[in-house]
């Protein structure tokens, strides 16, 4: 077997994000009604194991041999009981690398009409929020600390300084939009805020 040199291995290699991440894809799905645009959001089914009742964008985990866009479209179709032809793809937003070991790809599309016949196994209810609401209302911002929590299990004896080691403690801004009786927060609110910021920065009408 030929032993490759460092030069051969790294010469044409492209860098990627270091670490093992689970990849997800979500869709900012917009519908038009009476000349007004709305963002479609889901309230997750209360029977789901993870994040039941949370408000989120359509989307989910990317499957093997699937591109992020294909995953976002497939999940949107499955959750909303719509067909691929109902989705008018527009473009891609920035992706999000979370502190919790996941990457979230974000896409923007229009849907032909408001999807009333959604999948009740995954979705408790749907809501449509006017785009102008997000354009006219800044979210509330709260700061959440991020740092090591499992001190009892950590091998302090292996590091210089032991339990006195000065770990970096990060912070994460949590955004909250309150619309009628609903609160949109977490990564959903972060993604929507980024989308709205981009619209404002580029003077999009």
PDB file of C-alpha atoms in Angstrom, residues 12-187:
ATOM      1  CA  UNK A  12      -6.278  20.087  -2.532  1.00  0.00           C
ATOM      2  CA  UNK A  13      -8.254  19.577   0.642  1.00  0.00           C
ATOM      3  CA  UNK A  14     -11.020  22.063   1.417  1.00  0.00           C
ATOM      4  CA  UNK A  15     -11.642  23.027   5.023  1.00  0.00           C
ATOM      5  CA  UNK A  16     -14.894  22.211   6.773  1.00  0.00           C
ATOM      6  CA  UNK A  17     -16.366  22.768  10.216  1.00  0.00           C
ATOM      7  CA  UNK A  18     -14.411  20.784  12.784  1.00  0.00           C
ATOM      8  CA  UNK A  19     -16.427  18.257  14.760  1.00  0.00           C
ATOM      9  CA  UNK A  20     -19.416  15.961  14.334  1.00  0.00           C
ATOM     10  CA  UNK A  21     -22.650  17.847  13.801  1.00  0.00           C
ATOM     11  CA  UNK A  22     -26.207  16.772  13.135  1.00  0.00           C
ATOM     12  CA  UNK A  23     -27.561  18.685  10.159  1.00  0.00           C
ATOM     13  CA  UNK A  24     -31.041  20.137   9.881  1.00  0.00           C
ATOM     14  CA  UNK A  25     -32.791  22.280   7.288  1.00  0.00           C
ATOM     15  CA  UNK A  26     -35.729  24.647   7.738  1.00  0.00           C
ATOM     16  CA  UNK A  27     -37.828  26.710   5.379  1.00  0.00           C
ATOM     17  CA  UNK A  28     -38.963  30.305   5.738  1.00  0.00           C
ATOM     18  CA  UNK A  29     -42.201  29.683   3.876  1.00  0.00           C
ATOM     19  CA  UNK A  30     -44.160  32.731   2.745  1.00  0.00           C
ATOM     20  CA  UNK A  31     -47.728  32.861   1.489  1.00  0.00           C
ATOM     21  CA  UNK A  32     -49.505  35.779  -0.175  1.00  0.00           C
ATOM     22  CA  UNK A  33     -53.091  36.712   0.638  1.00  0.00           C
ATOM     23  CA  UNK A  34     -54.853  39.898  -0.459  1.00  0.00           C
ATOM     24  CA  UNK A  35     -51.542  41.478  -1.471  1.00  0.00           C
ATOM     25  CA  UNK A  36     -50.056  40.854   1.983  1.00  0.00           C
ATOM     26  CA  UNK A  37     -47.242  38.422   2.788  1.00  0.00           C
ATOM     27  CA  UNK A  38     -47.245  36.038   5.757  1.00  0.00           C
ATOM     28  CA  UNK A  39     -44.639  33.736   7.295  1.00  0.00           C
ATOM     29  CA  UNK A  40     -46.036  30.272   8.021  1.00  0.00           C
ATOM     30  CA  UNK A  41     -45.114  28.796  11.402  1.00  0.00           C
ATOM     31  CA  UNK A  42     -45.980  25.486  13.035  1.00  0.00           C
ATOM     32  CA  UNK A  43     -46.849  24.614  16.602  1.00  0.00           C
ATOM     33  CA  UNK A  44     -45.241  21.221  17.103  1.00  0.00           C
ATOM     34  CA  UNK A  45     -47.523  18.333  18.030  1.00  0.00           C
ATOM     35  CA  UNK A  46     -47.898  17.909  21.790  1.00  0.00           C
ATOM     36  CA  UNK A  47     -47.165  14.172  21.458  1.00  0.00           C
ATOM     37  CA  UNK A  48     -43.646  14.674  20.052  1.00  0.00           C
ATOM     38  CA  UNK A  49     -40.729  13.628  22.247  1.00  0.00           C
ATOM     39  CA  UNK A  50     -38.616  16.704  21.502  1.00  0.00           C
ATOM     40  CA  UNK A  51     -39.851  20.269  21.960  1.00  0.00           C
ATOM     41  CA  UNK A  52     -43.597  19.496  22.009  1.00  0.00           C
ATOM     42  CA  UNK A  53     -45.711  22.603  21.581  1.00  0.00           C
ATOM     43  CA  UNK A  54     -42.833  24.812  20.467  1.00  0.00           C
ATOM     44  CA  UNK A  55     -43.394  27.169  17.553  1.00  0.00           C
ATOM     45  CA  UNK A  56     -41.030  26.523  14.667  1.00  0.00           C
ATOM     46  CA  UNK A  57     -40.433  26.821  10.955  1.00  0.00           C
ATOM     47  CA  UNK A  58     -41.199  23.854   8.690  1.00  0.00           C
ATOM     48  CA  UNK A  59     -38.206  21.540   8.398  1.00  0.00           C
ATOM     49  CA  UNK A  60     -36.236  18.837  10.135  1.00  0.00           C
ATOM     50  CA  UNK A  61     -33.255  16.512  10.000  1.00  0.00           C
ATOM     51  CA  UNK A  62     -31.455  16.006   6.699  1.00  0.00           C
ATOM     52  CA  UNK A  63     -31.420  12.369   5.603  1.00  0.00           C
ATOM     53  CA  UNK A  64     -28.501  10.454   4.080  1.00  0.00           C
ATOM     54  CA  UNK A  65     -27.587  11.373   0.496  1.00  0.00           C
ATOM     55  CA  UNK A  66     -29.894  14.396   0.674  1.00  0.00           C
ATOM     56  CA  UNK A  67     -28.869  18.004   0.120  1.00  0.00           C
ATOM     57  CA  UNK A  68     -29.963  20.572   2.710  1.00  0.00           C
ATOM     58  CA  UNK A  69     -32.422  22.089   0.217  1.00  0.00           C
ATOM     59  CA  UNK A  70     -33.898  18.686  -0.601  1.00  0.00           C
ATOM     60  CA  UNK A  71     -34.296  18.040   3.123  1.00  0.00           C
ATOM     61  CA  UNK A  72     -36.033  21.362   3.754  1.00  0.00           C
ATOM     62  CA  UNK A  73     -38.453  20.787   0.880  1.00  0.00           C
ATOM     63  CA  UNK A  74     -39.170  17.155   1.826  1.00  0.00           C
ATOM     64  CA  UNK A  75     -39.824  18.020   5.474  1.00  0.00           C
ATOM     65  CA  UNK A  76     -42.036  20.969   4.523  1.00  0.00           C
ATOM     66  CA  UNK A  77     -44.084  18.775   2.201  1.00  0.00           C
ATOM     67  CA  UNK A  78     -44.430  16.017   4.812  1.00  0.00           C
ATOM     68  CA  UNK A  79     -45.425  18.356   7.640  1.00  0.00           C
ATOM     69  CA  UNK A  80     -47.802  20.544   5.651  1.00  0.00           C
ATOM     70  CA  UNK A  81     -49.211  17.864   3.311  1.00  0.00           C
ATOM     71  CA  UNK A  82     -48.279  19.843   0.225  1.00  0.00           C
ATOM     72  CA  UNK A  83     -46.539  18.825  -2.994  1.00  0.00           C
ATOM     73  CA  UNK A  84     -43.192  19.907  -4.373  1.00  0.00           C
ATOM     74  CA  UNK A  85     -44.918  21.856  -7.140  1.00  0.00           C
ATOM     75  CA  UNK A  86     -46.633  24.007  -4.494  1.00  0.00           C
ATOM     76  CA  UNK A  87     -43.276  25.419  -3.358  1.00  0.00           C
ATOM     77  CA  UNK A  88     -41.599  28.246  -5.270  1.00  0.00           C
ATOM     78  CA  UNK A  89     -37.969  28.196  -4.147  1.00  0.00           C
ATOM     79  CA  UNK A  90     -36.328  31.621  -3.794  1.00  0.00           C
ATOM     80  CA  UNK A  91     -32.895  31.262  -2.200  1.00  0.00           C
ATOM     81  CA  UNK A  92     -30.713  30.448   0.779  1.00  0.00           C
ATOM     82  CA  UNK A  93     -30.105  32.280   4.036  1.00  0.00           C
ATOM     83  CA  UNK A  94     -26.990  32.017   6.213  1.00  0.00           C
ATOM     84  CA  UNK A  95     -26.736  28.713   8.064  1.00  0.00           C
ATOM     85  CA  UNK A  96     -26.577  28.466  11.835  1.00  0.00           C
ATOM     86  CA  UNK A  97     -24.002  26.480  13.841  1.00  0.00           C
ATOM     87  CA  UNK A  98     -25.498  25.972  17.290  1.00  0.00           C
ATOM     88  CA  UNK A  99     -23.692  25.461  20.619  1.00  0.00           C
ATOM     89  CA  UNK A 100     -25.513  22.133  20.884  1.00  0.00           C
ATOM     90  CA  UNK A 101     -23.808  20.187  18.115  1.00  0.00           C
ATOM     91  CA  UNK A 102     -26.065  20.917  15.167  1.00  0.00           C
ATOM     92  CA  UNK A 103     -25.996  22.873  11.920  1.00  0.00           C
ATOM     93  CA  UNK A 104     -29.203  24.454  10.664  1.00  0.00           C
ATOM     94  CA  UNK A 105     -29.530  25.348   6.984  1.00  0.00           C
ATOM     95  CA  UNK A 106     -32.159  27.959   6.136  1.00  0.00           C
ATOM     96  CA  UNK A 107     -34.002  28.482   2.850  1.00  0.00           C
ATOM     97  CA  UNK A 108     -36.646  30.923   1.632  1.00  0.00           C
ATOM     98  CA  UNK A 109     -39.630  29.928  -0.497  1.00  0.00           C
ATOM     99  CA  UNK A 110     -43.156  30.916  -1.395  1.00  0.00           C
ATOM    100  CA  UNK A 111     -46.093  28.519  -1.181  1.00  0.00           C
ATOM    101  CA  UNK A 112     -49.025  28.709  -3.592  1.00  0.00           C
ATOM    102  CA  UNK A 113     -51.702  28.843  -0.888  1.00  0.00           C
ATOM    103  CA  UNK A 114     -52.068  28.525   2.875  1.00  0.00           C
ATOM    104  CA  UNK A 115     -51.809  24.785   3.714  1.00  0.00           C
ATOM    105  CA  UNK A 116     -54.867  23.935   5.845  1.00  0.00           C
ATOM    106  CA  UNK A 117     -54.532  20.140   5.613  1.00  0.00           C
ATOM    107  CA  UNK A 118     -51.340  19.728   7.672  1.00  0.00           C
ATOM    108  CA  UNK A 119     -49.943  16.502   9.169  1.00  0.00           C
ATOM    109  CA  UNK A 120     -51.455  16.258  12.647  1.00  0.00           C
ATOM    110  CA  UNK A 121     -48.915  13.620  13.735  1.00  0.00           C
ATOM    111  CA  UNK A 122     -46.205  16.275  13.577  1.00  0.00           C
ATOM    112  CA  UNK A 123     -48.062  19.575  13.738  1.00  0.00           C
ATOM    113  CA  UNK A 124     -50.577  20.653  16.388  1.00  0.00           C
ATOM    114  CA  UNK A 125     -51.607  23.806  14.541  1.00  0.00           C
ATOM    115  CA  UNK A 126     -50.446  26.320  11.950  1.00  0.00           C
ATOM    116  CA  UNK A 127     -50.262  30.070  12.122  1.00  0.00           C
ATOM    117  CA  UNK A 128     -49.539  32.782   9.602  1.00  0.00           C
ATOM    118  CA  UNK A 129     -47.927  35.947  10.895  1.00  0.00           C
ATOM    119  CA  UNK A 130     -47.804  39.052   8.695  1.00  0.00           C
ATOM    120  CA  UNK A 131     -44.322  39.812   7.468  1.00  0.00           C
ATOM    121  CA  UNK A 132     -44.950  43.453   8.357  1.00  0.00           C
ATOM    122  CA  UNK A 133     -45.365  42.452  12.024  1.00  0.00           C
ATOM    123  CA  UNK A 134     -41.733  41.300  12.124  1.00  0.00           C
ATOM    124  CA  UNK A 135     -40.628  44.334  10.124  1.00  0.00           C
ATOM    125  CA  UNK A 136     -42.323  46.702  12.565  1.00  0.00           C
ATOM    126  CA  UNK A 137     -41.583  44.951  15.869  1.00  0.00           C
ATOM    127  CA  UNK A 138     -38.148  44.286  17.331  1.00  0.00           C
ATOM    128  CA  UNK A 139     -37.865  41.118  19.436  1.00  0.00           C
ATOM    129  CA  UNK A 140     -37.192  41.196  23.148  1.00  0.00           C
ATOM    130  CA  UNK A 141     -33.641  40.040  23.905  1.00  0.00           C
ATOM    131  CA  UNK A 142     -32.486  38.009  26.901  1.00  0.00           C
ATOM    132  CA  UNK A 143     -28.946  36.798  27.537  1.00  0.00           C
ATOM    133  CA  UNK A 144     -28.393  33.154  28.456  1.00  0.00           C
ATOM    134  CA  UNK A 145     -25.084  31.938  29.895  1.00  0.00           C
ATOM    135  CA  UNK A 146     -23.305  28.987  28.294  1.00  0.00           C
ATOM    136  CA  UNK A 147     -20.555  27.129  30.108  1.00  0.00           C
ATOM    137  CA  UNK A 148     -19.417  23.796  31.577  1.00  0.00           C
ATOM    138  CA  UNK A 149     -22.061  22.245  33.822  1.00  0.00           C
ATOM    139  CA  UNK A 150     -20.865  18.685  34.461  1.00  0.00           C
ATOM    140  CA  UNK A 151     -18.224  19.564  37.059  1.00  0.00           C
ATOM    141  CA  UNK A 152     -18.706  16.333  39.010  1.00  0.00           C
ATOM    142  CA  UNK A 153     -17.725  14.223  35.995  1.00  0.00           C
ATOM    143  CA  UNK A 154     -14.959  16.390  34.547  1.00  0.00           C
ATOM    144  CA  UNK A 155     -11.343  15.085  34.961  1.00  0.00           C
ATOM    145  CA  UNK A 156      -9.897  18.192  36.616  1.00  0.00           C
ATOM    146  CA  UNK A 157      -6.817  16.230  37.673  1.00  0.00           C
ATOM    147  CA  UNK A 158      -5.716  16.099  34.030  1.00  0.00           C
ATOM    148  CA  UNK A 159      -5.516  19.860  33.501  1.00  0.00           C
ATOM    149  CA  UNK A 160      -3.251  22.568  34.876  1.00  0.00           C
ATOM    150  CA  UNK A 161      -5.005  24.419  37.665  1.00  0.00           C
ATOM    151  CA  UNK A 162      -7.559  21.703  38.380  1.00  0.00           C
ATOM    152  CA  UNK A 163     -10.873  23.068  39.646  1.00  0.00           C
ATOM    153  CA  UNK A 164      -9.412  26.577  39.669  1.00  0.00           C
ATOM    154  CA  UNK A 165      -9.000  26.535  35.874  1.00  0.00           C
ATOM    155  CA  UNK A 166     -10.609  29.620  34.350  1.00  0.00           C
ATOM    156  CA  UNK A 167     -13.044  28.214  31.814  1.00  0.00           C
ATOM    157  CA  UNK A 168     -14.464  30.602  29.251  1.00  0.00           C
ATOM    158  CA  UNK A 169     -18.149  31.217  29.806  1.00  0.00           C
ATOM    159  CA  UNK A 170     -20.028  32.260  26.702  1.00  0.00           C
ATOM    160  CA  UNK A 171     -23.387  33.918  26.310  1.00  0.00           C
ATOM    161  CA  UNK A 172     -26.201  33.427  23.828  1.00  0.00           C
ATOM    162  CA  UNK A 173     -28.812  36.022  23.002  1.00  0.00           C
ATOM    163  CA  UNK A 174     -32.319  34.575  23.089  1.00  0.00           C
ATOM    164  CA  UNK A 175     -34.868  36.480  21.014  1.00  0.00           C
ATOM    165  CA  UNK A 176     -38.599  36.537  21.720  1.00  0.00           C
ATOM    166  CA  UNK A 177     -41.414  37.678  19.436  1.00  0.00           C
ATOM    167  CA  UNK A 178     -44.850  37.796  21.062  1.00  0.00           C
ATOM    168  CA  UNK A 179     -47.717  37.722  18.580  1.00  0.00           C
ATOM    169  CA  UNK A 180     -51.240  37.538  19.987  1.00  0.00           C
ATOM    170  CA  UNK A 181     -51.189  34.463  22.281  1.00  0.00           C
ATOM    171  CA  UNK A 182     -48.014  32.950  20.816  1.00  0.00           C
ATOM    172  CA  UNK A 183     -44.347  33.324  21.738  1.00  0.00           C
ATOM    173  CA  UNK A 184     -41.727  32.643  19.083  1.00  0.00           C
ATOM    174  CA  UNK A 185     -38.273  32.156  20.552  1.00  0.00           C
ATOM    175  CA  UNK A 186     -35.070  30.127  20.348  1.00  0.00           C
ATOM    176  CA  UNK A 187     -33.435  29.382  17.020  1.00  0.00           C
TER     177      UNK A 187
END
